[in-house]
Short mmCIF file of N, CA, C and O in Angstrom, two decimals:
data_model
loop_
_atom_site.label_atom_id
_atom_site.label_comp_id
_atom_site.label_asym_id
_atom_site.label_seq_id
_atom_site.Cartn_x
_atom_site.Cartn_y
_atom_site.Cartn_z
N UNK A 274 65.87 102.64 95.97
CA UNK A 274 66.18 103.58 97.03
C UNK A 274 67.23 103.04 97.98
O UNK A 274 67.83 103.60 98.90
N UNK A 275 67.29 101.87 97.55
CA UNK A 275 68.56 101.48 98.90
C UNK A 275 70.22 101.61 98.62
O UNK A 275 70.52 101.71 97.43
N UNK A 276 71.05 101.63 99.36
CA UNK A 276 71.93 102.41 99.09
C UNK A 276 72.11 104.12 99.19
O UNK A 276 73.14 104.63 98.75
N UNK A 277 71.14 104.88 99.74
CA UNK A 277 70.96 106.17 99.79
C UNK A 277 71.21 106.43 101.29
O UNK A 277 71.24 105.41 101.99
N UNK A 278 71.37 107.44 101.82
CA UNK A 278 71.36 107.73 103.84
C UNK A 278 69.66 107.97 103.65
O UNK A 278 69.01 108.08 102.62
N UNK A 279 69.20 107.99 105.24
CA UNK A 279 67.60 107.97 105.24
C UNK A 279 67.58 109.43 105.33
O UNK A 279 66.59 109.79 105.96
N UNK A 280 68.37 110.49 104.91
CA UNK A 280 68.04 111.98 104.57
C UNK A 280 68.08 112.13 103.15
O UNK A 280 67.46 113.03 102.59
N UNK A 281 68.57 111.54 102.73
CA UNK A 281 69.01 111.48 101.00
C UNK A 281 67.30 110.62 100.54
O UNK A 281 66.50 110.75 99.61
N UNK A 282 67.33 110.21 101.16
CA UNK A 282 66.03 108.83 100.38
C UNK A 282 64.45 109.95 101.15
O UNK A 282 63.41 110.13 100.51
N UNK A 283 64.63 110.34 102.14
CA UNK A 283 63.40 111.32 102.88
C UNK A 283 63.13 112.64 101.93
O UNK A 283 62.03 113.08 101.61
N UNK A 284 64.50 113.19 101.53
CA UNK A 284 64.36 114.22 100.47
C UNK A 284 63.77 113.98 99.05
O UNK A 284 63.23 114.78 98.29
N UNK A 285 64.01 112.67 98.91
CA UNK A 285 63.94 111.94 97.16
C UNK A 285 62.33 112.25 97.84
O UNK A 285 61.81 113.33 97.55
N UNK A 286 61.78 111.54 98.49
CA UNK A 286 60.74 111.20 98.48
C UNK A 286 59.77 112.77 98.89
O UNK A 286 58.62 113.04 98.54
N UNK A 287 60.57 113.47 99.60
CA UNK A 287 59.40 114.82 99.80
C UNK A 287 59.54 115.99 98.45
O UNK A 287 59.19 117.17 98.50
N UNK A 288 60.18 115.26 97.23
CA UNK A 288 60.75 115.89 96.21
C UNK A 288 59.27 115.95 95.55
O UNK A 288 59.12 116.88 94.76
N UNK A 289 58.46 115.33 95.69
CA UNK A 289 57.17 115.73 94.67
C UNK A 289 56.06 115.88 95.71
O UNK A 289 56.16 115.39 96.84
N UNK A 290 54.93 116.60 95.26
CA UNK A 290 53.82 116.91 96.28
C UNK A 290 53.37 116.06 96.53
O UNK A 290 53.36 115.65 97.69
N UNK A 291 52.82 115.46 95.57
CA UNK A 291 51.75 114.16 95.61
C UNK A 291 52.18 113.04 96.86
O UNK A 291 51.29 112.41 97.43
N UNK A 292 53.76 112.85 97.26
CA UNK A 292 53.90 112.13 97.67
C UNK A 292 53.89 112.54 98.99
O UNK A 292 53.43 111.77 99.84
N UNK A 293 54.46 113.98 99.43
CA UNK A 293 54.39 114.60 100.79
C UNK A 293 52.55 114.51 101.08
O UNK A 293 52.26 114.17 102.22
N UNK A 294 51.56 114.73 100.26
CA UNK A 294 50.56 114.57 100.90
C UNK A 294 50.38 113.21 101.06
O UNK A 294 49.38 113.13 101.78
N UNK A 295 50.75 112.12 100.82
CA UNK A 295 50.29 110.60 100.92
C UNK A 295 50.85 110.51 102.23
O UNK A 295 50.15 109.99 103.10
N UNK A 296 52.21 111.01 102.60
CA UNK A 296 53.07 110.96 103.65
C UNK A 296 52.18 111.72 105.18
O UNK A 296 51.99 111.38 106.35
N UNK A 297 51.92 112.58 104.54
CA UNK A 297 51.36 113.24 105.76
C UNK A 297 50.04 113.01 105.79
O UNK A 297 49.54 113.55 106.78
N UNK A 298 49.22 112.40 105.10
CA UNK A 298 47.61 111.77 105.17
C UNK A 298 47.95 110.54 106.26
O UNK A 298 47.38 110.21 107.30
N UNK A 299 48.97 110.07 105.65
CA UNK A 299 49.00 109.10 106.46
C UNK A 299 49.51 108.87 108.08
O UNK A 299 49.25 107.97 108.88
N UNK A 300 50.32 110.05 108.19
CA UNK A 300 50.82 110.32 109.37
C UNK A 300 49.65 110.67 110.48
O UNK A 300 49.99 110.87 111.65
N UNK A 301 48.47 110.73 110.13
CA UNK A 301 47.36 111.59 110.47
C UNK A 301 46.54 110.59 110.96
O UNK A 301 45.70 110.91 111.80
N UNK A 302 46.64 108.92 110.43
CA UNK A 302 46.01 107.82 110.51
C UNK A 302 47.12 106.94 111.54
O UNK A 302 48.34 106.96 111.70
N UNK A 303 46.17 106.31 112.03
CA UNK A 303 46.54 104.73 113.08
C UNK A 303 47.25 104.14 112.22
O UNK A 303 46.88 103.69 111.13
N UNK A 304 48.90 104.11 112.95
CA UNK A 304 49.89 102.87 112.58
C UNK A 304 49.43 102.00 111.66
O UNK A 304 50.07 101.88 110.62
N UNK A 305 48.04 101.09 111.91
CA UNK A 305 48.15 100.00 111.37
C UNK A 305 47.05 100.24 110.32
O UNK A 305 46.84 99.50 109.36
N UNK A 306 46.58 101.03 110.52
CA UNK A 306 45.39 101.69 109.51
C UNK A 306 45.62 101.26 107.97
O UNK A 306 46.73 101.31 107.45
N UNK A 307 44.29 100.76 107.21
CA UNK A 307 44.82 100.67 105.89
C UNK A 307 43.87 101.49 104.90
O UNK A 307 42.81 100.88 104.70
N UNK A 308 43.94 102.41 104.38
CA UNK A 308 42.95 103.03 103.58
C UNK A 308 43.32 103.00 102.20
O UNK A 308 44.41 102.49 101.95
N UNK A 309 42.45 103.56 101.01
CA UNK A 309 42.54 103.30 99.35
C UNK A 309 43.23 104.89 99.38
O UNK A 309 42.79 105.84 100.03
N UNK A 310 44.15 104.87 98.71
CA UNK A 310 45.51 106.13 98.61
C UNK A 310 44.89 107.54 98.39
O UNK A 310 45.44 108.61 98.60
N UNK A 311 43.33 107.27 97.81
CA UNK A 311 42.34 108.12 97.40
C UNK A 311 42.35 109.54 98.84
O UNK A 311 42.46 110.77 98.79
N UNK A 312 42.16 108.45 100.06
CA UNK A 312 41.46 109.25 101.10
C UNK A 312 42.70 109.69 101.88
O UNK A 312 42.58 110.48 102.82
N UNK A 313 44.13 109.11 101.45
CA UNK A 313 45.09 110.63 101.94
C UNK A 313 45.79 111.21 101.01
O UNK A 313 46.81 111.80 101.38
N UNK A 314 45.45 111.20 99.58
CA UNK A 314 45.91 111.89 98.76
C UNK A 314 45.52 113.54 98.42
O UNK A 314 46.25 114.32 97.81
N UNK A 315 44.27 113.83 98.94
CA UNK A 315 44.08 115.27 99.17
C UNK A 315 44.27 116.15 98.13
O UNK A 315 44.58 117.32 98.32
N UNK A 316 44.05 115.53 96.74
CA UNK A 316 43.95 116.52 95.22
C UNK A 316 42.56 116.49 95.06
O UNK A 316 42.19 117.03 94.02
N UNK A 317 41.42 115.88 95.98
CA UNK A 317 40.31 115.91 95.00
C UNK A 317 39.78 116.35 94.01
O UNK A 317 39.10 115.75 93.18
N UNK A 318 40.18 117.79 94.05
CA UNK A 318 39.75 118.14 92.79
C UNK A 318 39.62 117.85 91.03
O UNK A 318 38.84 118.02 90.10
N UNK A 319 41.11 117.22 91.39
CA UNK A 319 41.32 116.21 89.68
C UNK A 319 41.68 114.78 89.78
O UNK A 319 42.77 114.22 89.86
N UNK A 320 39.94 114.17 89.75
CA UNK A 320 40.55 112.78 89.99
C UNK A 320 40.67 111.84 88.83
O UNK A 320 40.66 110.61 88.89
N UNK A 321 40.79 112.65 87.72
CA UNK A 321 41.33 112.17 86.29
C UNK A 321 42.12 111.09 86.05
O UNK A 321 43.24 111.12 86.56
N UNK A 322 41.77 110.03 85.32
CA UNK A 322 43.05 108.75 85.32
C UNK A 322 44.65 109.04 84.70
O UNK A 322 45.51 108.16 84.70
N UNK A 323 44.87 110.48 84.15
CA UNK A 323 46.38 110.87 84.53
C UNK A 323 46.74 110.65 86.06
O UNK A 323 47.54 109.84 86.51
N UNK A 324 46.20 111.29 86.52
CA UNK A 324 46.75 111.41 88.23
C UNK A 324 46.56 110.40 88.64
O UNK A 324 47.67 109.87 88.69
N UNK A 325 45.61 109.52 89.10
CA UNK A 325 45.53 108.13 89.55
C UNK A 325 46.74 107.06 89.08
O UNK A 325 47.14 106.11 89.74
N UNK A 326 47.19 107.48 87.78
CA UNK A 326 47.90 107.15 86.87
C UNK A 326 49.57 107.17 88.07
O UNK A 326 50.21 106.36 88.73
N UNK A 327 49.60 108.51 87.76
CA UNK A 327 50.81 108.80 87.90
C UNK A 327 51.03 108.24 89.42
O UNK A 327 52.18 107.99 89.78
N UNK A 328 50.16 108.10 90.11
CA UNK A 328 50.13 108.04 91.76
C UNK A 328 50.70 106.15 91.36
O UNK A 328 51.77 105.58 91.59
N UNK A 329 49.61 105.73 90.80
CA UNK A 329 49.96 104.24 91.02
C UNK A 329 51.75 103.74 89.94
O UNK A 329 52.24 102.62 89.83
N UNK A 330 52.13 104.70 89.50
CA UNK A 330 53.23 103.94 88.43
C UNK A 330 54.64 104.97 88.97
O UNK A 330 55.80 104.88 88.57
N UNK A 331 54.15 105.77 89.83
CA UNK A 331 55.82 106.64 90.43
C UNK A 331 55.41 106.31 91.89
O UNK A 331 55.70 105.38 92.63
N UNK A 332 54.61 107.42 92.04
CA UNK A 332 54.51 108.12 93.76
C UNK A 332 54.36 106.63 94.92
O UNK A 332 54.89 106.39 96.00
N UNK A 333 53.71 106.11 94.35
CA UNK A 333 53.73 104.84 95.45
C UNK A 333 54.38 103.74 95.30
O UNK A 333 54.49 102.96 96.25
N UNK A 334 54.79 103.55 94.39
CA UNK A 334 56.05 102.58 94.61
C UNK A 334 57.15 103.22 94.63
O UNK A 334 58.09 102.42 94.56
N UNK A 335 57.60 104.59 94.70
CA UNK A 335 59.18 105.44 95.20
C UNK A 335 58.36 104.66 96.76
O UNK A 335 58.79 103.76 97.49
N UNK A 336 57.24 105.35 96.83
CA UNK A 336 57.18 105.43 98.81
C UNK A 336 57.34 104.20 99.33
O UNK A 336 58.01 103.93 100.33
N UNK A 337 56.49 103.18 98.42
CA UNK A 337 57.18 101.69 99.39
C UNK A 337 58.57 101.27 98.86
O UNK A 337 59.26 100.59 99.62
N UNK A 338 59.01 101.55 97.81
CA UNK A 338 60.56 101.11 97.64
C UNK A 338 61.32 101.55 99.19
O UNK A 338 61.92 100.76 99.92
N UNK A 339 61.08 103.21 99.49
CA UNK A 339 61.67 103.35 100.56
C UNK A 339 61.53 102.95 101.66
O UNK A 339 62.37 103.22 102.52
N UNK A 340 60.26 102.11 101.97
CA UNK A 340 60.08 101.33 102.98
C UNK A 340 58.64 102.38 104.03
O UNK A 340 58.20 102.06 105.13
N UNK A 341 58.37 103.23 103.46
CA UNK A 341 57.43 104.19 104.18
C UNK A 341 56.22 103.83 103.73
O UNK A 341 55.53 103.97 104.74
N UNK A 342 55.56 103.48 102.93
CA UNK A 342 54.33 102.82 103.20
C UNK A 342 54.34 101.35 102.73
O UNK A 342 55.46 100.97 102.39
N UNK A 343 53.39 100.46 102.64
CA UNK A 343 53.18 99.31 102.24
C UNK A 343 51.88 99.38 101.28
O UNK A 343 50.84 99.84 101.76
N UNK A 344 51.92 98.96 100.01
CA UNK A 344 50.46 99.18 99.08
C UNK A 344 50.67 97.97 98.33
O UNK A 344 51.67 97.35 97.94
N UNK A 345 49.38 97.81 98.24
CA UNK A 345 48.35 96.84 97.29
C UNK A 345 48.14 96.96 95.80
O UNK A 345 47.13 97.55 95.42
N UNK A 346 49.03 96.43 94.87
CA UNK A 346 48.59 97.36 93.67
C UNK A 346 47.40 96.79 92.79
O UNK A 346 47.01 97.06 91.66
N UNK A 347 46.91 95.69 93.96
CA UNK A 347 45.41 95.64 93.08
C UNK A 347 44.37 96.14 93.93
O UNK A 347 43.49 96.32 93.09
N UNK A 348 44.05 96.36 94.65
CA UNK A 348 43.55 97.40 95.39
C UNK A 348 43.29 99.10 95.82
O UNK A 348 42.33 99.87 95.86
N UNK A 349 45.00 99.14 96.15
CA UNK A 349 45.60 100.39 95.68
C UNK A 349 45.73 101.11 97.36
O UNK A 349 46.25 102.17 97.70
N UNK A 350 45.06 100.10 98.18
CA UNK A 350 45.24 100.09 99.40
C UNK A 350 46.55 100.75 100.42
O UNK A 350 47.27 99.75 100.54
N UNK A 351 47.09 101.66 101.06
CA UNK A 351 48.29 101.48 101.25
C UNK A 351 47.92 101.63 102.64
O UNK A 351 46.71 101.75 102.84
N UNK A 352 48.85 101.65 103.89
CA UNK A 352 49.33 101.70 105.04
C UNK A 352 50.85 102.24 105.46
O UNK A 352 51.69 102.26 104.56
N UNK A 353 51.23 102.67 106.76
CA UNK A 353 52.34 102.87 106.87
C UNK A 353 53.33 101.90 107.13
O UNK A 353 53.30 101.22 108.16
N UNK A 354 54.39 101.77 106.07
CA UNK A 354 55.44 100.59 106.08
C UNK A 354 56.28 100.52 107.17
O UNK A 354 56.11 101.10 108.24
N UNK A 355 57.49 99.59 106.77
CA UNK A 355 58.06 99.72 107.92
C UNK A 355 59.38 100.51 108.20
O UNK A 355 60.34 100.10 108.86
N UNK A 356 59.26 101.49 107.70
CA UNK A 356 60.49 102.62 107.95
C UNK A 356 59.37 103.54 108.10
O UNK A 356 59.85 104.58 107.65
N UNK A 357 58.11 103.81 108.48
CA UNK A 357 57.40 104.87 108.41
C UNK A 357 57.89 105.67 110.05
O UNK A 357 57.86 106.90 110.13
N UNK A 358 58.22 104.99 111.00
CA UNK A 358 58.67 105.50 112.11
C UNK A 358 59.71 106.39 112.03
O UNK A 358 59.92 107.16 112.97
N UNK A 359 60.53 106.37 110.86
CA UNK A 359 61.79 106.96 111.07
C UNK A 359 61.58 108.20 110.31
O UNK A 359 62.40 109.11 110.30
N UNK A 360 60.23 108.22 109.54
CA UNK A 360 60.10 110.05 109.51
C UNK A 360 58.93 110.69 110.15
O UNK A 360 58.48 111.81 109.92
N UNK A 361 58.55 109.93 110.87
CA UNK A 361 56.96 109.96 111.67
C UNK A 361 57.14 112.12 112.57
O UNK A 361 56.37 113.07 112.43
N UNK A 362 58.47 112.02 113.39
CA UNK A 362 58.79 112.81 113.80
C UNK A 362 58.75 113.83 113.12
O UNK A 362 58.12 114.76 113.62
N UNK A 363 59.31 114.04 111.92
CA UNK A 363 59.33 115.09 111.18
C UNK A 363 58.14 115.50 110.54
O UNK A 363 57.72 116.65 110.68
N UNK A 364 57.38 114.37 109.63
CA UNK A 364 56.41 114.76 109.57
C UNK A 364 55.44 115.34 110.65
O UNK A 364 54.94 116.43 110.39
N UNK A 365 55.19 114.88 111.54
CA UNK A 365 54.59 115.96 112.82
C UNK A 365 54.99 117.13 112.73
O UNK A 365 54.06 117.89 112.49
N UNK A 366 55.96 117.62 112.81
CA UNK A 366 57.03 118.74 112.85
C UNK A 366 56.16 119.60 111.53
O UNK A 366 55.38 120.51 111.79
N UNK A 367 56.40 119.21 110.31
CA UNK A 367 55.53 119.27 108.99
C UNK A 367 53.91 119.96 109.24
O UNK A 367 53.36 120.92 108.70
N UNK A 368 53.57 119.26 110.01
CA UNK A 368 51.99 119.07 110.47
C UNK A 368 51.61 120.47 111.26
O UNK A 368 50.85 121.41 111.00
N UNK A 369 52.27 120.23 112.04
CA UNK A 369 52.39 121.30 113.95
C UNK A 369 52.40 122.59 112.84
O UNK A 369 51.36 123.17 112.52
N UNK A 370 53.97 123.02 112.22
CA UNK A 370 54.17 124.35 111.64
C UNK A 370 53.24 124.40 110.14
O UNK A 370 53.11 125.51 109.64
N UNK A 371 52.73 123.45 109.57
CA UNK A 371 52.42 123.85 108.10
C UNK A 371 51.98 125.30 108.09
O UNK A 371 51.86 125.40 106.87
N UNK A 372 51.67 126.40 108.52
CA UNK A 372 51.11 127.58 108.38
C UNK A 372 52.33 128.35 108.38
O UNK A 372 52.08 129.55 108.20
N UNK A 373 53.76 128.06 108.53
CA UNK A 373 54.61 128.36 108.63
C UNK A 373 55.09 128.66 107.65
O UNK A 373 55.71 129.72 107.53
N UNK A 374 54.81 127.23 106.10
CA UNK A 374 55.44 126.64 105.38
C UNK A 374 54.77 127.29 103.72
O UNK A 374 53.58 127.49 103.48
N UNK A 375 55.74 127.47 102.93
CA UNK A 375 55.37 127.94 101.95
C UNK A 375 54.01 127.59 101.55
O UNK A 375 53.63 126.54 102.05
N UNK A 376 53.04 128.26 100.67
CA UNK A 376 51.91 127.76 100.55
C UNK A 376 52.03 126.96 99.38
O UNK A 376 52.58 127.29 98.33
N UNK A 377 51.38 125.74 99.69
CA UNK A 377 51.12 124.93 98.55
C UNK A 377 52.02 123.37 99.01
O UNK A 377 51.93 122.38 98.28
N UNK A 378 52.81 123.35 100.19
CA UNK A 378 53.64 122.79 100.20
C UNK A 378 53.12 121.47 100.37
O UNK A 378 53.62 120.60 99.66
N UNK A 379 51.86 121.04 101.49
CA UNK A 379 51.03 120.12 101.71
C UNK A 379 50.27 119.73 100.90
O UNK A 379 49.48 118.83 101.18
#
């Protein structure tokens, strides 16, 4: 992800769902907060080892490549990294209007 502007790399990253909900689970939690990706990933419904799958081998390492969260990949633990400030705003923004926002988007 480096080498991109932080609108180019914010878009890459709100480009799949899975990852806008990790983004905004987490926006929802204390700065320093560290939880298992489980409890802001928000698919419960299919917690099938495809999806767990796919979460641990794309969605969370795009998000810490970009510097927005920090994870554990033996654990699976993540927190907000250290570029998480620089979309903190928007995501709020995200948060405040979601009823606004196409359905399904969160």
């Amino acid at each position: 992800m480096t080498g991109h502007n932080p609108w180019d790399t914010l878009c890459e990253c709100l480009k799949a769902k899975p990852r806008r909900r990790v983004l905004t689970g987490l926006a929802a939690k204390e700065p320093t907060e560290t939880v298992h990706f489980t409890e802001v990933r928000t698919d419960e419904s299919n917690t099938g080892a495809p999806i767990h799958a796919e979460y641990i081998h794309l969605h969370l390492p795009k998000l810490a490549d970009a510097g927005y969260i920090v994870w554990d990949d033996q654990t699976y633990e993540i927190s907000q990294g250290p570029r998480f400030a620089e979309i903190e705003t928007f995501l709020e923004l995200v948060q405040t209007h979601s009823e606004r926002l196409p359905d399904g988007w969160v």
